[in-house]
Short mmCIF file of C-alpha atoms in Angstrom, two decimals:
data_model
loop_
_atom_site.label_atom_id
_atom_site.label_comp_id
_atom_site.label_asym_id
_atom_site.label_seq_id
_atom_site.Cartn_x
_atom_site.Cartn_y
_atom_site.Cartn_z
CA UNK A 24 -166.53 97.95 -63.35
CA UNK A 25 -166.37 101.66 -62.59
CA UNK A 26 -163.87 103.65 -64.66
CA UNK A 27 -160.70 103.93 -62.51
CA UNK A 28 -159.98 107.36 -64.00
CA UNK A 29 -162.92 108.69 -62.01
CA UNK A 30 -163.61 106.19 -59.21
CA UNK A 31 -161.11 104.60 -56.82
CA UNK A 32 -162.05 101.08 -55.72
CA UNK A 33 -161.23 100.40 -52.05
CA UNK A 34 -161.81 96.61 -52.28
CA UNK A 35 -161.54 93.72 -52.01
CA UNK A 36 -163.71 92.92 -48.98
CA UNK A 37 -164.75 89.62 -47.49
CA UNK A 38 -168.44 88.75 -47.33
CA UNK A 39 -168.25 89.13 -43.54
CA UNK A 40 -166.93 92.68 -43.87
CA UNK A 41 -169.63 93.57 -46.39
CA UNK A 42 -172.37 92.04 -44.24
CA UNK A 43 -171.14 94.01 -41.24
CA UNK A 44 -170.99 97.30 -43.12
CA UNK A 45 -174.59 97.04 -44.35
CA UNK A 46 -176.22 95.17 -41.45
CA UNK A 47 -177.04 92.10 -43.55
CA UNK A 48 -176.87 88.42 -42.61
CA UNK A 49 -174.93 85.81 -44.56
CA UNK A 50 -177.02 82.94 -45.93
CA UNK A 51 -174.03 80.60 -45.62
CA UNK A 52 -171.52 81.36 -42.84
CA UNK A 53 -169.03 78.88 -44.31
CA UNK A 54 -168.36 81.42 -47.08
CA UNK A 55 -167.58 84.29 -44.69
CA UNK A 56 -163.99 84.66 -45.96
CA UNK A 57 -164.96 84.78 -49.65
CA UNK A 58 -163.51 87.92 -51.27
CA UNK A 59 -165.55 90.33 -53.39
CA UNK A 60 -163.74 92.85 -55.58
CA UNK A 61 -166.46 95.14 -56.91
CA UNK A 62 -170.17 95.91 -57.35
CA UNK A 63 -172.09 95.33 -60.59
CA UNK A 64 -175.65 95.02 -61.98
CA UNK A 65 -177.31 91.59 -61.85
CA UNK A 66 -177.01 90.96 -65.59
CA UNK A 67 -173.33 91.94 -65.77
CA UNK A 68 -171.88 90.79 -62.45
CA UNK A 69 -169.16 88.14 -62.40
CA UNK A 70 -167.92 85.65 -59.83
CA UNK A 71 -165.90 88.19 -57.83
CA UNK A 72 -168.59 90.88 -57.81
CA UNK A 73 -171.67 91.62 -55.71
CA UNK A 74 -175.06 92.80 -56.94
CA UNK A 75 -178.51 93.32 -55.39
CA UNK A 76 -182.18 92.55 -56.01
CA UNK A 77 -184.70 95.11 -54.75
CA UNK A 78 -187.38 95.13 -57.44
CA UNK A 79 -189.20 91.82 -57.98
CA UNK A 80 -189.45 92.76 -61.64
CA UNK A 81 -185.83 91.55 -61.95
CA UNK A 82 -186.23 88.14 -60.29
CA UNK A 83 -185.50 86.38 -63.60
CA UNK A 84 -182.17 88.23 -63.88
CA UNK A 85 -181.47 87.18 -60.29
CA UNK A 86 -182.05 83.49 -61.06
CA UNK A 87 -179.68 83.74 -64.03
CA UNK A 88 -177.00 86.02 -62.55
CA UNK A 89 -173.34 85.04 -62.54
CA UNK A 90 -172.66 87.26 -59.50
CA UNK A 91 -170.54 85.77 -56.75
CA UNK A 92 -172.77 87.42 -54.17
CA UNK A 93 -176.09 89.25 -54.06
CA UNK A 94 -177.95 91.36 -51.51
CA UNK A 95 -181.53 90.15 -51.40
CA UNK A 96 -184.64 90.06 -49.22
CA UNK A 97 -184.82 86.79 -47.23
CA UNK A 98 -188.08 85.85 -48.99
CA UNK A 99 -186.28 85.61 -52.35
CA UNK A 100 -183.02 84.00 -51.27
CA UNK A 101 -184.12 80.48 -52.26
CA UNK A 102 -184.18 81.55 -55.91
CA UNK A 103 -180.47 82.38 -55.95
CA UNK A 104 -178.21 80.34 -58.27
CA UNK A 105 -176.02 77.80 -56.48
CA UNK A 106 -172.85 79.84 -57.11
CA UNK A 107 -174.29 83.08 -55.67
CA UNK A 108 -173.85 83.75 -51.95
CA UNK A 109 -176.67 85.81 -50.43
CA UNK A 110 -176.52 88.71 -48.02
CA UNK A 111 -179.99 88.85 -46.50
CA UNK A 112 -181.53 92.23 -45.76
CA UNK A 113 -185.10 93.51 -45.35
CA UNK A 114 -183.95 96.65 -47.22
CA UNK A 115 -181.71 95.40 -50.06
CA UNK A 116 -181.31 98.74 -51.82
CA UNK A 117 -180.21 100.50 -48.62
CA UNK A 118 -177.79 97.64 -47.92
CA UNK A 119 -176.42 97.90 -51.46
CA UNK A 120 -175.91 101.66 -51.00
CA UNK A 121 -173.76 101.00 -47.93
CA UNK A 122 -171.79 98.24 -49.70
CA UNK A 123 -171.20 100.45 -52.75
CA UNK A 124 -170.03 103.23 -50.42
CA UNK A 125 -167.50 100.82 -48.92
CA UNK A 126 -166.02 100.18 -52.37
CA UNK A 127 -166.39 103.78 -53.55
CA UNK A 128 -166.64 106.24 -50.63
CA UNK A 129 -169.07 109.04 -51.48
CA UNK A 130 -167.34 111.68 -49.37
CA UNK A 131 -163.76 111.49 -48.25
CA UNK A 132 -162.59 113.95 -45.60
CA UNK A 133 -159.34 115.71 -46.53
CA UNK A 134 -156.40 114.47 -44.46
CA UNK A 135 -154.45 117.72 -44.84
CA UNK A 136 -155.05 121.28 -45.92
CA UNK A 137 -154.34 122.22 -49.55
CA UNK A 138 -154.88 125.78 -50.76
CA UNK A 139 -154.28 126.45 -54.45
CA UNK A 140 -152.04 129.45 -55.10
CA UNK A 141 -154.67 131.09 -57.34
CA UNK A 142 -157.36 131.04 -54.64
CA UNK A 143 -158.25 134.45 -53.19
CA UNK A 144 -159.00 134.26 -49.47
CA UNK A 145 -159.76 137.40 -47.47
CA UNK A 146 -157.59 138.03 -44.42
CA UNK A 147 -160.69 138.08 -42.20
CA UNK A 148 -161.98 134.75 -43.50
CA UNK A 149 -161.55 131.68 -41.26
CA UNK A 150 -160.74 128.17 -42.49
CA UNK A 151 -160.83 125.08 -40.29
CA UNK A 152 -158.26 122.30 -40.38
CA UNK A 153 -157.79 120.00 -43.37
CA UNK A 154 -159.63 122.08 -45.96
CA UNK A 155 -159.04 121.82 -49.70
CA UNK A 156 -159.49 125.03 -51.69
CA UNK A 157 -159.07 124.57 -55.44
CA UNK A 158 -157.98 126.94 -58.21
CA UNK A 159 -159.85 130.22 -58.70
CA UNK A 160 -161.89 130.02 -55.50
CA UNK A 161 -162.85 133.31 -53.85
CA UNK A 162 -163.62 133.43 -50.12
CA UNK A 163 -164.72 136.88 -48.95
CA UNK A 164 -164.48 138.81 -45.68
CA UNK A 165 -165.74 137.22 -42.46
CA UNK A 166 -166.61 133.93 -44.19
CA UNK A 167 -166.15 130.93 -41.90
CA UNK A 168 -165.30 127.52 -43.34
CA UNK A 169 -165.47 124.48 -41.05
CA UNK A 170 -162.90 121.71 -40.78
CA UNK A 171 -162.54 119.18 -43.58
CA UNK A 172 -164.37 121.22 -46.22
CA UNK A 173 -163.64 120.95 -49.95
CA UNK A 174 -164.25 124.06 -52.07
CA UNK A 175 -163.92 123.23 -55.75
CA UNK A 176 -162.64 125.31 -58.65
CA UNK A 177 -164.00 128.84 -59.18
CA UNK A 178 -166.58 128.63 -56.41
CA UNK A 179 -167.37 131.90 -54.66
CA UNK A 180 -168.07 132.09 -50.92
CA UNK A 181 -169.29 135.60 -50.25
CA UNK A 182 -168.92 137.74 -47.15
CA UNK A 183 -170.25 136.36 -43.88
CA UNK A 184 -171.19 132.93 -45.22
CA UNK A 185 -170.66 130.02 -42.80
CA UNK A 186 -170.03 126.36 -43.65
CA UNK A 187 -170.10 123.60 -41.05
CA UNK A 188 -167.54 120.80 -40.91
CA UNK A 189 -167.21 118.43 -43.84
CA UNK A 190 -169.06 120.47 -46.47
CA UNK A 191 -168.40 120.25 -50.21
CA UNK A 192 -169.02 123.14 -52.59
CA UNK A 193 -168.98 122.29 -56.31
CA UNK A 194 -167.19 124.13 -59.09
CA UNK A 195 -168.66 127.51 -60.09
CA UNK A 196 -171.20 127.52 -57.26
CA UNK A 197 -171.90 130.84 -55.52
CA UNK A 198 -172.93 131.09 -51.88
CA UNK A 199 -174.13 134.34 -50.34
CA UNK A 200 -176.24 135.26 -47.30
CA UNK A 201 -176.33 131.66 -46.10
CA UNK A 202 -175.41 129.43 -43.17
CA UNK A 203 -174.73 125.74 -43.84
CA UNK A 204 -174.73 122.90 -41.33
CA UNK A 205 -172.25 120.02 -41.35
CA UNK A 206 -171.84 117.56 -44.22
CA UNK A 207 -173.73 119.72 -46.73
CA UNK A 208 -173.02 119.04 -50.41
CA UNK A 209 -173.56 121.82 -52.94
CA UNK A 210 -173.15 120.58 -56.52
CA UNK A 211 -171.59 122.59 -59.39
CA UNK A 212 -173.23 125.78 -60.53
CA UNK A 213 -175.73 126.06 -57.68
CA UNK A 214 -176.62 129.60 -56.61
CA UNK A 215 -177.51 129.89 -52.94
CA UNK A 216 -178.68 133.07 -51.22
CA UNK A 217 -179.28 135.33 -54.19
CA UNK A 218 -181.94 137.99 -53.76
CA UNK A 219 -185.52 136.81 -54.00
CA UNK A 220 -187.98 137.85 -56.69
CA UNK A 221 -189.59 140.68 -54.75
CA UNK A 222 -190.84 144.01 -56.05
CA UNK A 223 -193.70 146.44 -55.59
CA UNK A 224 -195.71 147.70 -58.56
CA UNK A 225 -196.85 151.21 -59.29
CA UNK A 226 -199.00 151.14 -62.49
CA UNK A 227 -197.83 154.64 -63.34
CA UNK A 228 -194.14 154.40 -62.43
CA UNK A 229 -193.22 150.71 -62.83
CA UNK A 230 -191.41 148.32 -60.50
CA UNK A 231 -189.76 149.09 -57.15
CA UNK A 232 -187.31 146.55 -55.73
CA UNK A 233 -188.07 145.28 -52.23
CA UNK A 234 -184.85 144.59 -50.28
CA UNK A 235 -184.44 140.90 -49.45
CA UNK A 236 -183.13 140.98 -45.89
CA UNK A 237 -183.27 137.32 -44.89
CA UNK A 238 -180.83 134.43 -45.24
CA UNK A 239 -180.76 130.82 -46.39
CA UNK A 240 -180.35 128.33 -43.55
CA UNK A 241 -179.36 124.82 -44.70
CA UNK A 242 -179.44 121.95 -42.19
CA UNK A 243 -176.97 119.10 -41.73
CA UNK A 244 -176.39 116.60 -44.53
CA UNK A 245 -178.49 118.38 -47.14
CA UNK A 246 -177.58 117.91 -50.81
CA UNK A 247 -178.31 120.64 -53.34
CA UNK A 248 -178.08 119.57 -56.99
CA UNK A 249 -176.25 121.15 -59.90
CA UNK A 250 -177.71 124.40 -61.20
CA UNK A 251 -180.19 124.82 -58.34
CA UNK A 252 -181.20 128.27 -57.13
CA UNK A 253 -182.31 128.93 -53.55
CA UNK A 254 -183.31 132.54 -52.89
CA UNK A 255 -182.66 134.17 -49.54
CA UNK A 256 -185.64 135.31 -47.51
CA UNK A 257 -187.25 138.69 -47.84
CA UNK A 258 -187.39 139.11 -44.06
CA UNK A 259 -187.85 135.67 -42.57
CA UNK A 260 -185.22 133.17 -43.67
CA UNK A 261 -185.46 130.54 -46.37
CA UNK A 262 -184.88 127.21 -44.58
CA UNK A 263 -183.88 123.78 -45.91
CA UNK A 264 -184.27 121.06 -43.26
CA UNK A 265 -181.80 118.38 -42.25
CA UNK A 266 -181.20 115.50 -44.65
CA UNK A 267 -183.22 116.93 -47.53
CA UNK A 268 -182.18 116.00 -51.08
CA UNK A 269 -182.65 118.53 -53.88
CA UNK A 270 -182.12 117.33 -57.45
CA UNK A 271 -180.59 119.36 -60.29
CA UNK A 272 -182.22 122.54 -61.64
CA UNK A 273 -184.67 123.12 -58.79
CA UNK A 274 -185.86 126.64 -57.91
CA UNK A 275 -186.80 127.51 -54.33
CA UNK A 276 -188.24 130.96 -53.75
CA UNK A 277 -187.77 133.38 -50.88
CA UNK A 278 -189.11 132.53 -47.41
CA UNK A 279 -189.80 128.89 -48.36
CA UNK A 280 -189.57 126.46 -45.44
CA UNK A 281 -188.55 122.93 -46.43
CA UNK A 282 -188.71 120.34 -43.66
CA UNK A 283 -186.43 117.42 -42.85
CA UNK A 284 -185.76 114.56 -45.28
CA UNK A 285 -187.76 116.00 -48.15
CA UNK A 286 -187.07 115.14 -51.80
CA UNK A 287 -187.41 117.70 -54.59
CA UNK A 288 -186.86 116.24 -58.06
CA UNK A 289 -185.35 117.97 -61.10
CA UNK A 290 -186.88 121.11 -62.57
CA UNK A 291 -189.55 121.52 -59.91
CA UNK A 292 -190.19 124.92 -58.39
CA UNK A 293 -191.53 126.09 -55.04
CA UNK A 294 -192.85 129.66 -54.91
CA UNK A 295 -192.25 132.09 -52.08
CA UNK A 296 -193.46 131.61 -48.49
CA UNK A 297 -194.67 128.04 -49.02
CA UNK A 298 -194.01 125.50 -46.27
CA UNK A 299 -193.13 121.88 -46.98
CA UNK A 300 -193.34 119.82 -43.81
CA UNK A 301 -191.11 116.78 -43.17
CA UNK A 302 -190.76 113.89 -45.65
CA UNK A 303 -192.53 115.65 -48.52
CA UNK A 304 -191.72 114.41 -52.05
CA UNK A 305 -192.15 116.69 -55.08
CA UNK A 306 -191.86 115.08 -58.53
CA UNK A 307 -189.94 116.45 -61.49
CA UNK A 308 -191.21 119.56 -63.29
CA UNK A 309 -193.90 120.15 -60.68
CA UNK A 310 -194.84 123.66 -59.59
CA UNK A 311 -195.98 124.58 -56.10
CA UNK A 312 -197.67 127.97 -55.74
CA UNK A 313 -196.77 130.44 -53.00
CA UNK A 314 -198.11 130.76 -49.44
CA UNK A 315 -199.23 127.12 -49.21
CA UNK A 316 -198.64 124.34 -46.66
CA UNK A 317 -197.74 120.87 -47.94
CA UNK A 318 -198.30 118.42 -45.08
CA UNK A 319 -195.90 115.84 -43.67
CA UNK A 320 -195.34 112.87 -45.96
CA UNK A 321 -197.32 114.31 -48.88
CA UNK A 322 -196.33 113.21 -52.40
CA UNK A 323 -196.67 115.39 -55.50
CA UNK A 324 -196.46 113.50 -58.80
CA UNK A 325 -194.30 114.82 -61.63
CA UNK A 326 -195.59 117.68 -63.81
CA UNK A 327 -198.27 118.60 -61.26
CA UNK A 328 -199.40 122.12 -60.47
CA UNK A 329 -200.21 122.58 -56.78
CA UNK A 330 -202.51 125.54 -56.14
CA UNK A 331 -203.88 124.78 -52.67
CA UNK A 332 -202.77 123.30 -49.36
CA UNK A 333 -202.07 119.56 -49.29
CA UNK A 334 -202.97 117.43 -46.26
CA UNK A 335 -200.36 115.25 -44.53
CA UNK A 336 -199.79 111.97 -46.38
CA UNK A 337 -201.93 112.98 -49.36
CA UNK A 338 -200.85 112.00 -52.88
CA UNK A 339 -201.54 114.63 -55.55
CA UNK A 340 -201.34 114.61 -59.34
CA UNK A 341 -202.36 116.70 -62.31
CA UNK A 342 -202.73 120.33 -63.27
CA UNK A 343 -204.31 121.67 -61.20
CA UNK A 344 -203.20 119.01 -58.73
CA UNK A 345 -205.90 116.87 -57.15
CA UNK A 346 -205.94 113.66 -55.08
CA UNK A 347 -204.34 110.98 -57.22
CA UNK A 348 -207.39 108.65 -57.19
CA UNK A 349 -209.58 111.49 -58.39
CA UNK A 350 -207.07 112.24 -61.17
CA UNK A 351 -207.19 108.66 -62.46
CA UNK A 352 -210.99 108.58 -62.24
CA UNK A 353 -211.07 111.64 -64.49
CA UNK A 354 -208.64 110.01 -66.91
CA UNK A 355 -210.82 106.89 -67.02
CA UNK A 356 -213.96 108.99 -67.60
CA UNK A 357 -212.32 110.88 -70.47
CA UNK A 358 -211.27 107.56 -71.99
CA UNK A 359 -214.86 106.29 -71.88
CA UNK A 360 -216.20 109.52 -73.41
CA UNK A 361 -213.60 109.31 -76.16
CA UNK A 362 -214.62 105.73 -77.02
CA UNK A 363 -218.31 106.70 -77.11
CA UNK A 364 -217.50 109.55 -79.49
CA UNK A 365 -215.67 107.20 -81.84
CA UNK A 366 -218.60 104.73 -81.89
CA UNK A 367 -221.09 107.50 -82.87
CA UNK A 368 -218.93 108.43 -85.84
#
C-alpha cells in the first residue's frame, strides 16, 4: 500500500468502474460490484487489491497471487487462481496505468488560486485562474501563466516565458526564453532556456561568445525530468514535440529538434542542431553527435555513441553506434577469437 503521507488513495472502486476507466472487459460479469481498495504487485497483493500481468516472465507469480483482481491479456486469463477476478485487456500495462491513476491521480488541477505571501510576482505578469504559486517563487515581467498551473517552491519563471493551461513546474526549476504548451510537467531542478554552448575561436585571442537568440518551444503534455537542461536555440528554436518524455539528467543542446512522443532516458545527451523525428527512443547514457538526423521510430541502445544519421526504424548499439545485429556479430566474433587465443596458450 502506498504511504498515505505522500499519496492519497481515491478508492475504493468496483470492478465495473475500474474496467470502464481502463477499457478492459470483466471475465465474470457476476462480480461487477466487487470492491477493490488499492493496487499492488502480484506477489504482495491481497484480496481487496488489484494487480496486473504484462510480462510472461511473471506467469508463475500470477498463478500463485492472492490478488482479488488482476489485469491480464485474454490469452493468459485461464491461468488465474479461482479467487482472482480478471480484467481482460490486450495492453495490460496501459490498463494498469489508467487504473493506478484512478486510485492515485497523477495530476490534479487546482480548484482555487493560492499564492504564497513570499512569492514575488511582477505587476506585468499574468496568471490564469486556479493557479498555485508556492513559497519563494519568482515570476518576472511579462510572464504569462495559464489556468490551473502549479509552480512549486523557489522556481523561477523569467521574463516573457509562457506556460499553457495545467502546467506543473517543480521546485528550484528555472525557465527562461521558453514557451510551454498545455499539461507540461517540469520536474525539480530542471533548467530550460539557458544559453547554448556557442562560441567562436580565435587562436590568438581566445573565445568569443555567440549570442543565443532562439527560444525553447515545448509541446503539449511533455514531461521534462529532474535536473535536465534544455538550451535555447542560437537562432532557430530548440523544439520538444508533443507528448515526449525526457528522463532525469538529460542534456539537449541548442537548435535540437525533438519530434512527438520520443523517449530520452537518463544521462543521455543530444548535441546541437540534431533532429530526432517522431517516436525515437534514446537509451540511458547515450550520446548523439550534432547536426544529425535520427529517423522516425529509431532506437538507440544505452551507452551508445551516435556519430552518423540513423534511418527510420533502425536499431543502433555500441560506440561508435552501428546496427544492432552488426554489433552482436562483432561481439560473437570477439568471443570466438578470445576462445581461440586461450586454446593456443
